[in-house]
Amino acid sequence: MSTLPVTLPFEELAEAIKGRRSDYGHISGLQLDRFAPAEAWSSLPYRPAFVGDTETGVLHGGVVTAMLDESCGMAVQLALDGTRAIATLDLRIDYQKPATPGLDIKAHSVCYRTTRSIAFVRSTAYQESEDDPVATATACFMIGANRTNMLADRRMDSRSIPTLEAPEDPNSPFANSPFARCLAIRVNDDGTLTMPFSPKIIGNPILPAIHGGMTGAFLETTAIVGVARELGAAAPPKPIGLTVNYLRSGRALDTFADVSIVKQGRRIVAFEARAWQDDATKPIATAFGHFMLRPTPGSDEE
């Protein structure tokens, strides 16, 4: 494996980041458009496979989560020298409004502080104006998380990267959610959900490890399905905010998840979800968040 010098010139660092995105970041089409020290402007082109609900055309919240996770990571890399691996420790997403169907999403991420081991980032996802955000995020990253270096390994160029596809399945519980079908998520008989391992959900291909944004997207999907089922809701709840805590690296294995309702109000539900792989007592990530319940047709709240 090749290595980078101790300090990489900034312009070379930015070019390396452009060409060394995660596998999911690469196939999703995420681009680093503009950069400055510790600051990244990125864009994600609209794709039908990103839709979370075909009835509205609105993007799946997990698409935004994954984009913000990777965009924050770009800002952290731009604050460092290109020699150290990073990993997301936690990511908080606050959804401001649904993304307009058919439009690209942009993000502006700023790594505003680094210590020897931790980087702190904030980010805004938007479409037409940063002053009118789709979502905002704050995150913490571990610096020197492992001994890999995605920016240095040139062997990544020769690998075959899969494409994002959402096969039609009218009998699936995700018949109206192309992005969930794209991830091949399925509901199990015991109420848990499974996200099968696939090369397209890889973040770090050297380990390999599942993209943190994909884990966040899976936890959010699990929460939506589980809360709607538990409450007998006619329509899926609307995400308000989500905080994902990453506890272990997601390996090249199938991932399972479940959700529990922490508190239920008339309009707001608090939930906690967890994801694991080969041992349910050792979760790889947990998520806590809030949903807004959609009004029941004919109710006074419509």
CSV table of C-alpha atoms in Angstrom, one decimal:
chain,number,residue,atom,x,y,z
A,1,MET,CA,0.0,0.0,0.0
A,2,SER,CA,1.3,3.4,-0.9
A,3,THR,CA,1.7,6.1,1.7
A,4,LEU,CA,1.2,9.9,1.7
A,5,PRO,CA,3.9,12.3,3.0
A,6,VAL,CA,3.5,13.5,6.5
A,7,THR,CA,2.0,16.8,5.3
A,8,LEU,CA,0.2,16.8,1.9
A,9,PRO,CA,0.0,20.2,0.1
A,10,PHE,CA,-3.6,21.5,0.4
A,11,GLU,CA,-4.5,21.5,-3.2
A,12,GLU,CA,-3.2,17.9,-3.5
A,13,LEU,CA,-5.2,16.9,-0.4
A,14,ALA,CA,-8.4,18.4,-2.0
A,15,GLU,CA,-7.8,16.5,-5.2
A,16,ALA,CA,-7.2,13.3,-3.3
A,17,ILE,CA,-10.5,13.8,-1.4
A,18,LYS,CA,-12.3,14.3,-4.7
A,19,GLY,CA,-11.1,11.0,-6.0
A,20,ARG,CA,-11.1,9.0,-2.8
A,21,ARG,CA,-14.7,9.1,-1.7
A,22,SER,CA,-16.3,6.2,0.0
A,23,ASP,CA,-17.8,3.5,-2.2
A,24,TYR,CA,-21.4,4.7,-1.4
A,25,GLY,CA,-20.3,8.3,-1.9
A,26,HIS,CA,-18.9,7.4,-5.3
A,27,ILE,CA,-21.9,5.5,-6.6
A,28,SER,CA,-24.4,8.1,-5.1
A,29,GLY,CA,-22.7,10.8,-7.3
A,30,LEU,CA,-21.7,13.0,-4.4
A,31,GLN,CA,-19.2,15.6,-5.5
A,32,LEU,CA,-16.8,18.0,-3.7
A,33,ASP,CA,-17.5,21.2,-5.6
A,34,ARG,CA,-15.5,23.8,-3.7
A,35,PHE,CA,-13.1,23.7,-0.8
A,36,ALA,CA,-11.2,25.7,1.7
A,37,PRO,CA,-9.2,24.7,4.7
A,38,ALA,CA,-11.6,22.8,7.0
A,39,GLU,CA,-14.5,23.7,4.8
A,40,ALA,CA,-16.3,21.7,2.1
A,41,TRP,CA,-19.1,22.5,-0.4
A,42,SER,CA,-20.6,19.4,-1.9
A,43,SER,CA,-23.6,18.4,-4.1
A,44,LEU,CA,-25.7,15.2,-4.6
A,45,PRO,CA,-27.6,14.9,-7.9
A,46,TYR,CA,-31.3,13.9,-7.7
A,47,ARG,CA,-32.0,10.2,-8.5
A,48,PRO,CA,-35.3,8.4,-8.5
A,49,ALA,CA,-33.7,5.7,-6.3
A,50,PHE,CA,-33.3,8.3,-3.5
A,51,VAL,CA,-37.1,8.7,-3.1
A,52,GLY,CA,-38.5,7.7,0.2
A,53,ASP,CA,-42.2,7.9,-0.7
A,54,THR,CA,-43.3,7.7,-4.3
A,55,GLU,CA,-46.7,9.3,-3.5
A,56,THR,CA,-45.0,12.5,-2.6
A,57,GLY,CA,-41.7,12.2,-4.4
A,58,VAL,CA,-39.8,13.4,-1.3
A,59,LEU,CA,-36.3,12.0,-0.7
A,60,HIS,CA,-35.7,9.4,2.0
A,61,GLY,CA,-34.3,11.1,5.1
A,62,GLY,CA,-31.5,8.5,5.0
A,63,VAL,CA,-30.2,10.0,1.8
A,64,VAL,CA,-29.8,13.3,3.5
A,65,THR,CA,-28.2,11.7,6.5
A,66,ALA,CA,-25.7,9.8,4.4
A,67,MET,CA,-24.8,12.9,2.4
A,68,LEU,CA,-24.3,15.1,5.5
A,69,ASP,CA,-22.2,12.3,7.2
A,70,GLU,CA,-19.8,12.2,4.2
A,71,SER,CA,-19.8,15.9,3.6
A,72,CYS,CA,-18.8,16.4,7.3
A,73,GLY,CA,-16.1,13.9,6.8
A,74,MET,CA,-14.7,15.9,3.8
A,75,ALA,CA,-14.5,19.0,5.9
A,76,VAL,CA,-12.6,17.1,8.6
A,77,GLN,CA,-10.2,15.7,6.0
A,78,LEU,CA,-9.7,19.3,4.7
A,79,ALA,CA,-8.7,20.3,8.2
A,80,LEU,CA,-6.1,17.6,8.5
A,81,ASP,CA,-3.0,16.6,6.5
A,82,GLY,CA,-4.3,13.5,4.7
A,83,THR,CA,-2.4,11.0,6.7
A,84,ARG,CA,-4.9,9.9,9.3
A,85,ALA,CA,-8.2,7.8,9.0
A,86,ILE,CA,-11.3,9.3,10.4
A,87,ALA,CA,-14.6,7.7,11.7
A,88,THR,CA,-17.9,9.2,12.7
A,89,LEU,CA,-18.5,9.1,16.5
A,90,ASP,CA,-21.9,10.7,16.5
A,91,LEU,CA,-24.1,12.6,14.1
A,92,ARG,CA,-27.2,14.7,14.8
A,93,ILE,CA,-29.6,15.6,12.1
A,94,ASP,CA,-32.4,18.2,12.4
A,95,TYR,CA,-34.8,18.1,9.5
A,96,GLN,CA,-36.0,21.6,8.6
A,97,LYS,CA,-38.3,20.8,5.7
A,98,PRO,CA,-38.8,18.1,3.0
A,99,ALA,CA,-36.4,18.2,0.0
A,100,THR,CA,-38.2,19.4,-3.1
A,101,PRO,CA,-38.6,16.4,-5.5
A,102,GLY,CA,-36.4,16.5,-8.6
A,103,LEU,CA,-33.8,19.0,-7.3
A,104,ASP,CA,-30.2,18.3,-6.4
A,105,ILE,CA,-29.1,18.7,-2.7
A,106,LYS,CA,-26.1,20.7,-1.7
A,107,ALA,CA,-24.2,20.8,1.6
A,108,HIS,CA,-21.8,23.2,3.2
A,109,SER,CA,-19.8,21.7,6.0
A,110,VAL,CA,-17.3,23.4,8.4
A,111,CYS,CA,-14.9,21.6,10.7
A,112,TYR,CA,-14.7,24.3,13.3
A,113,ARG,CA,-12.4,22.6,15.9
A,114,THR,CA,-9.9,19.8,16.0
A,115,THR,CA,-8.1,18.3,19.0
A,116,ARG,CA,-5.5,15.5,18.9
A,117,SER,CA,-8.2,12.9,18.7
A,118,ILE,CA,-11.5,14.6,17.9
A,119,ALA,CA,-12.9,16.8,15.2
A,120,PHE,CA,-16.1,18.8,15.6
A,121,VAL,CA,-18.2,19.7,12.5
A,122,ARG,CA,-21.4,21.5,11.6
A,123,SER,CA,-23.2,21.3,8.2
A,124,THR,CA,-26.2,22.6,6.3
A,125,ALA,CA,-28.0,20.7,3.6
A,126,TYR,CA,-30.0,22.9,1.2
A,127,GLN,CA,-31.2,23.1,-2.4
A,128,GLU,CA,-31.5,26.6,-3.7
A,129,SER,CA,-30.2,28.7,-0.8
A,130,GLU,CA,-28.2,27.9,2.3
A,131,ASP,CA,-30.4,30.3,4.1
A,132,ASP,CA,-33.3,27.9,3.5
A,133,PRO,CA,-32.0,24.6,4.7
A,134,VAL,CA,-33.5,21.1,4.2
A,135,ALA,CA,-31.5,19.9,7.2
A,136,THR,CA,-28.8,20.9,9.6
A,137,ALA,CA,-26.2,18.6,11.3
A,138,THR,CA,-23.6,18.5,13.9
A,139,ALA,CA,-21.1,15.7,14.2
A,140,CYS,CA,-18.0,14.5,16.0
A,141,PHE,CA,-15.3,12.4,14.3
A,142,MET,CA,-12.4,10.4,15.7
A,143,ILE,CA,-9.1,11.2,14.2
A,144,GLY,CA,-6.7,8.3,13.7
A,145,ALA,CA,-9.5,5.9,14.0
A,146,ASN,CA,-7.6,3.0,12.3
A,147,ARG,CA,-4.5,2.4,10.3
A,148,THR,CA,-6.1,2.6,6.9
A,149,ASN,CA,-5.7,5.6,4.5
A,150,MET,CA,-8.3,5.8,1.8
A,151,LEU,CA,-6.6,8.9,0.4
A,152,ALA,CA,-3.4,7.0,-0.3
A,153,ASP,CA,-4.5,3.5,-1.5
A,154,ARG,CA,-4.3,3.8,-5.3
A,155,ARG,CA,-5.5,0.2,-5.7
A,156,MET,CA,-9.0,1.5,-5.2
A,157,ASP,CA,-9.0,2.7,-8.8
A,158,SER,CA,-9.2,-0.8,-10.3
A,159,ARG,CA,-12.2,-2.0,-8.2
A,160,SER,CA,-15.6,-2.6,-9.7
A,161,ILE,CA,-18.1,-0.2,-8.0
A,162,PRO,CA,-21.8,-1.3,-8.2
A,163,THR,CA,-24.7,0.9,-9.1
A,164,LEU,CA,-27.7,2.1,-7.2
A,165,GLU,CA,-30.9,0.3,-8.3
A,166,ALA,CA,-34.3,0.0,-6.7
A,167,PRO,CA,-36.0,-3.1,-8.2
A,168,GLU,CA,-39.8,-2.9,-8.3
A,169,ASP,CA,-41.5,-5.1,-5.7
A,170,PRO,CA,-45.3,-4.4,-5.4
A,171,ASN,CA,-45.6,-6.9,-2.6
A,172,SER,CA,-42.9,-5.4,-0.4
A,173,PRO,CA,-43.6,-3.3,2.6
A,174,PHE,CA,-41.3,-0.8,0.9
A,175,ALA,CA,-43.2,-0.9,-2.4
A,176,ASN,CA,-43.5,3.0,-2.2
A,177,SER,CA,-39.9,3.5,-0.9
A,178,PRO,CA,-37.3,3.1,-3.7
A,179,PHE,CA,-34.4,3.9,-1.4
A,180,ALA,CA,-35.4,1.2,1.1
A,181,ARG,CA,-35.6,-1.2,-1.8
A,182,CYS,CA,-32.3,0.0,-3.0
A,183,LEU,CA,-30.7,-1.1,0.3
A,184,ALA,CA,-32.7,-4.4,0.1
A,185,ILE,CA,-34.1,-3.8,3.6
A,186,ARG,CA,-36.6,-6.4,4.7
A,187,VAL,CA,-38.9,-6.8,7.7
A,188,ASN,CA,-38.5,-10.0,9.7
A,189,ASP,CA,-41.3,-12.1,11.3
A,190,ASP,CA,-40.2,-11.0,14.8
A,191,GLY,CA,-40.5,-7.3,13.9
A,192,THR,CA,-36.8,-6.6,13.5
A,193,LEU,CA,-35.4,-5.4,10.2
A,194,THR,CA,-32.5,-6.6,8.2
A,195,MET,CA,-30.1,-4.7,5.9
A,196,PRO,CA,-28.2,-7.3,3.9
A,197,PHE,CA,-24.5,-6.5,3.3
A,198,SER,CA,-23.8,-5.3,-0.1
A,199,PRO,CA,-20.7,-3.6,-1.8
A,200,LYS,CA,-22.8,-0.5,-2.5
A,201,ILE,CA,-23.1,0.3,1.2
A,202,ILE,CA,-19.4,0.3,2.0
A,203,GLY,CA,-17.8,3.4,3.4
A,204,ASN,CA,-14.2,2.4,4.0
A,205,PRO,CA,-13.3,-0.2,1.3
A,206,ILE,CA,-10.0,-1.1,2.9
A,207,LEU,CA,-11.4,-2.6,6.1
A,208,PRO,CA,-14.1,-2.9,4.6
A,209,ALA,CA,-16.7,-1.2,6.8
A,210,ILE,CA,-20.3,-0.1,6.2
A,211,HIS,CA,-20.8,3.6,5.5
A,212,GLY,CA,-22.0,5.3,8.7
A,213,GLY,CA,-24.6,7.1,6.7
A,214,MET,CA,-26.0,3.8,5.6
A,215,THR,CA,-26.3,2.6,9.2
A,216,GLY,CA,-28.0,5.9,10.0
A,217,ALA,CA,-30.4,5.4,7.1
A,218,PHE,CA,-31.2,1.9,8.2
A,219,LEU,CA,-31.9,3.0,11.8
A,220,GLU,CA,-34.2,5.7,10.6
A,221,THR,CA,-36.1,3.3,8.3
A,222,THR,CA,-36.4,0.8,11.2
A,223,ALA,CA,-37.8,3.5,13.4
A,224,ILE,CA,-40.4,4.7,10.8
A,225,VAL,CA,-41.6,1.1,10.2
A,226,GLY,CA,-41.6,0.1,13.8
A,227,VAL,CA,-43.3,3.2,15.2
A,228,ALA,CA,-46.0,3.2,12.5
A,229,ARG,CA,-46.7,-0.5,13.2
A,230,GLU,CA,-46.7,-0.1,16.9
A,231,LEU,CA,-49.2,2.9,16.8
A,232,GLY,CA,-51.2,1.5,13.9
A,233,ALA,CA,-50.6,4.7,12.0
A,234,ALA,CA,-52.1,4.9,8.5
A,235,ALA,CA,-49.2,7.0,7.2
A,236,PRO,CA,-45.5,6.9,8.1
A,237,PRO,CA,-44.5,9.4,10.8
A,238,LYS,CA,-42.5,12.5,9.8
A,239,PRO,CA,-38.8,12.7,11.0
A,240,ILE,CA,-38.0,15.8,13.1
A,241,GLY,CA,-34.6,15.0,14.4
A,242,LEU,CA,-32.2,12.0,14.7
A,243,THR,CA,-29.0,11.5,16.7
A,244,VAL,CA,-26.9,8.4,15.7
A,245,ASN,CA,-24.2,7.2,18.0
A,246,TYR,CA,-21.6,4.9,16.4
A,247,LEU,CA,-20.3,2.3,18.8
A,248,ARG,CA,-18.5,-0.2,16.6
A,249,SER,CA,-17.4,-0.5,13.0
A,250,GLY,CA,-20.1,-2.1,10.8
A,251,ARG,CA,-18.3,-5.0,9.2
A,252,ALA,CA,-19.1,-6.8,5.9
A,253,LEU,CA,-22.0,-8.6,7.5
A,254,ASP,CA,-25.8,-8.4,7.5
A,255,THR,CA,-27.1,-5.8,9.9
A,256,PHE,CA,-30.2,-6.1,12.1
A,257,ALA,CA,-32.2,-3.4,13.9
A,258,ASP,CA,-35.2,-2.8,16.2
A,259,VAL,CA,-36.9,0.1,17.7
A,260,SER,CA,-38.8,1.0,20.9
A,261,ILE,CA,-41.0,3.9,21.7
A,262,VAL,CA,-39.6,6.0,24.6
A,263,LYS,CA,-42.5,8.4,24.9
A,264,GLN,CA,-45.7,9.0,23.0
A,265,GLY,CA,-47.6,12.2,22.9
A,266,ARG,CA,-50.6,13.2,20.9
A,267,ARG,CA,-48.5,14.6,18.0
A,268,ILE,CA,-44.8,13.7,18.9
A,269,VAL,CA,-43.2,10.3,19.5
A,270,ALA,CA,-39.7,9.8,20.9
A,271,PHE,CA,-38.0,6.6,19.9
A,272,GLU,CA,-34.8,4.7,20.3
A,273,ALA,CA,-33.4,2.3,17.7
A,274,ARG,CA,-30.4,0.0,17.8
A,275,ALA,CA,-28.5,-1.9,15.1
A,276,TRP,CA,-26.3,-5.0,15.5
A,277,GLN,CA,-24.6,-7.7,13.5
A,278,ASP,CA,-23.6,-11.1,14.9
A,279,ASP,CA,-24.4,-10.3,18.5
A,280,ALA,CA,-27.5,-8.4,19.6
A,281,THR,CA,-25.9,-7.5,22.9
A,282,LYS,CA,-23.2,-5.6,21.1
A,283,PRO,CA,-24.8,-2.9,19.0
A,284,ILE,CA,-22.8,-1.2,16.3
A,285,ALA,CA,-24.9,1.9,16.5
A,286,THR,CA,-27.9,3.4,18.3
A,287,ALA,CA,-30.2,6.2,17.4
A,288,PHE,CA,-32.5,8.5,19.4
A,289,GLY,CA,-35.0,10.8,17.8
A,290,HIS,CA,-38.4,12.3,17.4
A,291,PHE,CA,-41.2,11.8,14.9
A,292,MET,CA,-44.3,13.9,14.2
A,293,LEU,CA,-47.4,11.9,13.7
A,294,ARG,CA,-49.3,12.7,10.6
A,295,PRO,CA,-53.0,13.5,11.1
A,296,THR,CA,-55.5,10.7,10.6
A,297,PRO,CA,-57.8,11.5,7.7
A,298,GLY,CA,-61.0,13.1,9.0
A,299,SER,CA,-59.5,14.1,12.3
A,300,ASP,CA,-59.7,17.7,13.7
A,301,GLU,CA,-55.9,18.1,13.2
A,302,GLU,CA,-56.0,18.0,9.5
